[in-house]
GROMACS .gro file of N, CA and C in nm:
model
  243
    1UNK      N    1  14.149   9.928   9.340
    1UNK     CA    2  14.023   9.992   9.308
    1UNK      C    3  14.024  10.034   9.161
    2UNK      N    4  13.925  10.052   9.093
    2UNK     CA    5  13.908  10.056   8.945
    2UNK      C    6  13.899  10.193   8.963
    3UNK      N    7  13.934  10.277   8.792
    3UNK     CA    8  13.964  10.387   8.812
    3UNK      C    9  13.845  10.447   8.705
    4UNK      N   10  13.751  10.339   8.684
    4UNK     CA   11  13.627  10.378   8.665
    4UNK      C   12  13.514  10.455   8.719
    5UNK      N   13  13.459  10.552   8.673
    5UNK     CA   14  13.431  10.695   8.716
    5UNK      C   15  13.287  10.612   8.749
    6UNK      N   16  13.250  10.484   8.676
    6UNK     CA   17  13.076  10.464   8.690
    6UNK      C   18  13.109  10.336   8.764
    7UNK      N   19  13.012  10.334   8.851
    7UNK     CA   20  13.006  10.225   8.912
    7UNK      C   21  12.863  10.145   8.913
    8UNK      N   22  12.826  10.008   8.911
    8UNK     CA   23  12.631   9.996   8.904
    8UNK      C   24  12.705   9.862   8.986
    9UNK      N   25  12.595   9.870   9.109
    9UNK     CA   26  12.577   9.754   9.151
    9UNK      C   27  12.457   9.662   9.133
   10UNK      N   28  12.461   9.564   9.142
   10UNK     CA   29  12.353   9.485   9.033
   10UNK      C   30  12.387   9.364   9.165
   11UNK      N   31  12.271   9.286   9.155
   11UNK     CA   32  12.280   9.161   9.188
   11UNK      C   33  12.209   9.040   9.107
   12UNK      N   34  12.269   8.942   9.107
   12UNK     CA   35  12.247   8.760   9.055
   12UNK      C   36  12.086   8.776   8.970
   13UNK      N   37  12.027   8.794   8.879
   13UNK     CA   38  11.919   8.724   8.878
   13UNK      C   39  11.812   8.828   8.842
   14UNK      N   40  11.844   8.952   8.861
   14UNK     CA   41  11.821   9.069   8.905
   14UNK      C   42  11.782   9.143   8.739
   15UNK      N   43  11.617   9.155   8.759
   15UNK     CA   44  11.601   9.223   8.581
   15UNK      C   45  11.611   9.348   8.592
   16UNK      N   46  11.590   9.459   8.680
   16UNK     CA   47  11.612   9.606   8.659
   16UNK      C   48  11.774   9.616   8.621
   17UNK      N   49  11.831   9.504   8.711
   17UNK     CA   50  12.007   9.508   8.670
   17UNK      C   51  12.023   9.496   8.570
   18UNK      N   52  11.949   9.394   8.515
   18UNK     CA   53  11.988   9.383   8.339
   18UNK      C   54  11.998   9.478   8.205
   19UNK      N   55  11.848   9.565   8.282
   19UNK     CA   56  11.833   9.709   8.203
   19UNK      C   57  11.904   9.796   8.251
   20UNK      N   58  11.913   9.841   8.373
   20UNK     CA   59  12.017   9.888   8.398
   20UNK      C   60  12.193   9.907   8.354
   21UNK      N   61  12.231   9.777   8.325
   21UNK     CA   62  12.400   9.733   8.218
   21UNK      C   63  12.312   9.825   8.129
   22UNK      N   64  12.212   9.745   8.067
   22UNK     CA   65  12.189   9.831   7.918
   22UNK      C   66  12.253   9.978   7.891
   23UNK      N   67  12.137  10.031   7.962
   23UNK     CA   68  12.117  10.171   7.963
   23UNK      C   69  12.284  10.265   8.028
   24UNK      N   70  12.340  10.164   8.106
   24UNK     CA   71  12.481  10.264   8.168
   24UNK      C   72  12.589  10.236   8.051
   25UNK      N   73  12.587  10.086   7.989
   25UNK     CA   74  12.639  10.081   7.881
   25UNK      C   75  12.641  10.210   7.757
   26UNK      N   76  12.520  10.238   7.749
   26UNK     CA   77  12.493  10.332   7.612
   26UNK      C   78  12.540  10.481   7.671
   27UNK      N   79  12.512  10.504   7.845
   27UNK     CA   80  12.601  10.664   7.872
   27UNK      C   81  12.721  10.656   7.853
   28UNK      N   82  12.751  10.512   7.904
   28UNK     CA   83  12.942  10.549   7.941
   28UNK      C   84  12.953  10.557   7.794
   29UNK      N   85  12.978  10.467   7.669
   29UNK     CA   86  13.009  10.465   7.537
   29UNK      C   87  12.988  10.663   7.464
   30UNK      N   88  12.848  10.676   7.509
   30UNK     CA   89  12.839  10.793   7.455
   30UNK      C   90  12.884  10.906   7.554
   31UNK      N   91  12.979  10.873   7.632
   31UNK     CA   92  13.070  11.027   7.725
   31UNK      C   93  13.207  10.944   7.697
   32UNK      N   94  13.254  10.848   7.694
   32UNK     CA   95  13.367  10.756   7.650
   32UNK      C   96  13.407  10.776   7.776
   33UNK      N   97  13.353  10.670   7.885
   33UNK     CA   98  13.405  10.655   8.005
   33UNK      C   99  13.393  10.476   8.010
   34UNK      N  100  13.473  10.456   8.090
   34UNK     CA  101  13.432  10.308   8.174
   34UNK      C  102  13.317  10.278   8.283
   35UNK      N  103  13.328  10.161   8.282
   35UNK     CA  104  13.173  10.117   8.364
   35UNK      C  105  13.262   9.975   8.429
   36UNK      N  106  13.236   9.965   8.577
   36UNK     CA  107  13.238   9.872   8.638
   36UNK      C  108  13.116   9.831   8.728
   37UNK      N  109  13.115   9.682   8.745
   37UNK     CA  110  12.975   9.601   8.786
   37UNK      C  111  13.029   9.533   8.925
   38UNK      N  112  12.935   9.555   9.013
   38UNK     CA  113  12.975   9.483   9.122
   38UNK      C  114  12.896   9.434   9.183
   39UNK      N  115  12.904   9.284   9.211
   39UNK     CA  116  12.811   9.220   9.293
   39UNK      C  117  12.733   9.258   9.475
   40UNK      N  118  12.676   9.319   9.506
   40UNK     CA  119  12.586   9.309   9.615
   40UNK      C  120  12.599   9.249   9.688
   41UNK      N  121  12.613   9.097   9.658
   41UNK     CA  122  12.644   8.993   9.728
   41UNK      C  123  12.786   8.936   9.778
   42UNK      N  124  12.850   9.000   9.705
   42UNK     CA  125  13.019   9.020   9.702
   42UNK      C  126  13.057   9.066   9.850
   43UNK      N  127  13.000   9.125   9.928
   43UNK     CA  128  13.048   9.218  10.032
   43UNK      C  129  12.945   9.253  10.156
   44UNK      N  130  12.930   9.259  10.210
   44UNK     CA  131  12.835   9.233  10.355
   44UNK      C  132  12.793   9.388  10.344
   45UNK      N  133  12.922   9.471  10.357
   45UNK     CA  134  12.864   9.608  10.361
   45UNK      C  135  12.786   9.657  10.250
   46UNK      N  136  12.830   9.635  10.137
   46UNK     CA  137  12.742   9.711  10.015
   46UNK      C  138  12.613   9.608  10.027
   47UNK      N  139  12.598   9.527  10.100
   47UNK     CA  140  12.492   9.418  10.077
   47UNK      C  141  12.379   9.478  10.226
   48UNK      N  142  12.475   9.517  10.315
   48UNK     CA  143  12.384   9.615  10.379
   48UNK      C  144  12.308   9.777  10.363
   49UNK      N  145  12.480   9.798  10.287
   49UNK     CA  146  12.436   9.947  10.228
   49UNK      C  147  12.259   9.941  10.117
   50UNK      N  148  12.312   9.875  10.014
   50UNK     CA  149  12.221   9.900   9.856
   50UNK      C  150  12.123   9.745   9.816
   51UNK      N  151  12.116   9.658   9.954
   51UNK     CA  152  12.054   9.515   9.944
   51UNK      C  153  11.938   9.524   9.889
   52UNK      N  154  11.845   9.619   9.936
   52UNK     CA  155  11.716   9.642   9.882
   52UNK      C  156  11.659   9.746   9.758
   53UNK      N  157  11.834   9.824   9.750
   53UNK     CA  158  11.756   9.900   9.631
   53UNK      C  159  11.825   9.858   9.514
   54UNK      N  160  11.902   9.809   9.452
   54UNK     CA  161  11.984   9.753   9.339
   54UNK      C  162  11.895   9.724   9.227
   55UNK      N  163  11.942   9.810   9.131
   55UNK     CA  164  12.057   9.864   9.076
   55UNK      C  165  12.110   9.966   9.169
   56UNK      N  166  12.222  10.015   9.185
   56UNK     CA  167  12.213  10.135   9.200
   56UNK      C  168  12.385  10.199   9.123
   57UNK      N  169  12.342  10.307   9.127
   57UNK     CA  170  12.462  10.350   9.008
   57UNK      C  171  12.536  10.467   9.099
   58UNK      N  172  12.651  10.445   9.097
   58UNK     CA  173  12.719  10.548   9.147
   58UNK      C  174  12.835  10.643   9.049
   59UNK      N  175  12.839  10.770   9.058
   59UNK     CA  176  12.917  10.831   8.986
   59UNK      C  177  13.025  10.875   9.081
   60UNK      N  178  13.136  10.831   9.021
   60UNK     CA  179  13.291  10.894   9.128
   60UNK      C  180  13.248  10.870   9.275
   61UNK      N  181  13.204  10.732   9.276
   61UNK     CA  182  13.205  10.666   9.436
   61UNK      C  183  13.098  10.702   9.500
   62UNK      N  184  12.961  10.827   9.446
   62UNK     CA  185  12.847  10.866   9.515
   62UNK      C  186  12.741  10.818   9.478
   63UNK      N  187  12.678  10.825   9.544
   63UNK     CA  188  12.494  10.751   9.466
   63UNK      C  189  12.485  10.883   9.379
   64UNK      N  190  12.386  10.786   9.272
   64UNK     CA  191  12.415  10.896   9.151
   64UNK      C  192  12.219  10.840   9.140
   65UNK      N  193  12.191  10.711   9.147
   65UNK     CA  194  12.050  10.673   9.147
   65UNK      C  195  12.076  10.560   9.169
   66UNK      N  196  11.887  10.518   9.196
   66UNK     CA  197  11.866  10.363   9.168
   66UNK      C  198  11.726  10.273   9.138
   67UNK      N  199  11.745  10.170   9.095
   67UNK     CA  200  11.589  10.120   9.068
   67UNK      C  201  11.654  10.133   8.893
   68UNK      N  202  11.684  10.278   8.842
   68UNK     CA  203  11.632  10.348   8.735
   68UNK      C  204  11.757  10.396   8.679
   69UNK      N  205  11.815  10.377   8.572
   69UNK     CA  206  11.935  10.485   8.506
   69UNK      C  207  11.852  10.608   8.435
   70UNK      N  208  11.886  10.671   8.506
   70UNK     CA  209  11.820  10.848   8.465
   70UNK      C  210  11.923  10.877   8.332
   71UNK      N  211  11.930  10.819   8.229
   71UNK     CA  212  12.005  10.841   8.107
   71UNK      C  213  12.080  11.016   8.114
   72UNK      N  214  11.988  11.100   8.060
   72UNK     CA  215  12.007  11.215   8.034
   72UNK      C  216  12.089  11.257   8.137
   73UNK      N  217  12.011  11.251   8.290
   73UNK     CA  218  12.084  11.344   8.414
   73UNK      C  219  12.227  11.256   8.396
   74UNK      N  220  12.259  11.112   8.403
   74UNK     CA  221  12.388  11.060   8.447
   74UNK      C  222  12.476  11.134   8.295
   75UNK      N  223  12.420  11.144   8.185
   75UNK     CA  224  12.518  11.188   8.092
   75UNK      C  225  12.549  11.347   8.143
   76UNK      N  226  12.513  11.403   8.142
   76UNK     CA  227  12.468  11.540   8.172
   76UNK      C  228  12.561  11.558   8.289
   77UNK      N  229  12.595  11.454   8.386
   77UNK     CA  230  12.683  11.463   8.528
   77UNK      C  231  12.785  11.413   8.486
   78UNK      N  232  12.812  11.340   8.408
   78UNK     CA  233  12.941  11.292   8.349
   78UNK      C  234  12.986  11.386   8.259
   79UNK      N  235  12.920  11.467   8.166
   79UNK     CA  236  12.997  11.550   8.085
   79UNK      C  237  13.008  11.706   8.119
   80UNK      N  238  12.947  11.699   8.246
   80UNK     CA  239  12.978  11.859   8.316
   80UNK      C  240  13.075  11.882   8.388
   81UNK      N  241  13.187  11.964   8.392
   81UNK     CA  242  13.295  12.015   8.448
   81UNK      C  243  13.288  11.979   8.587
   0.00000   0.00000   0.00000
């Protein structure tokens, strides 16, 4: 398991995913964390879990959002104690 604090699941083809990398790209860089991407389609369960809402972003393994990177709130949850 990656010991990456952000997680975004994204699937194939997928344009909110695309903005989505964007936008989690520019939190993690600006809190200096890692970001891992995982396919949807990769796994039956997360494909049952998040099939219809993807993107979705998880912080330390929880839904954190989706559809949408809430910039401010995910920095704001990443750099709070």
């Amino acid at each position: 398991m990656s010991d990456a604090r952000l997680t975004l699941i994204t699937r194939p083809g997928c344009h909110l995913c695309d903005v989505a990398k964007e936008a989690i790209e520019r939190v993690a860089a600006a809190a200096g964390e890692r970001w891992v991407e995982v396919d949807v389609t990769s796994d039956q369960e997360l494909e049952a879990e998040y099939g219809d809402r993807v993107p979705v972003t998880l912080l330390d393994g929880k839904e954190h959002g989706y559809w949408r990177v809430e910039e401010p709130r995910l920095l704001r949850d990443l750099t709070t104690p």
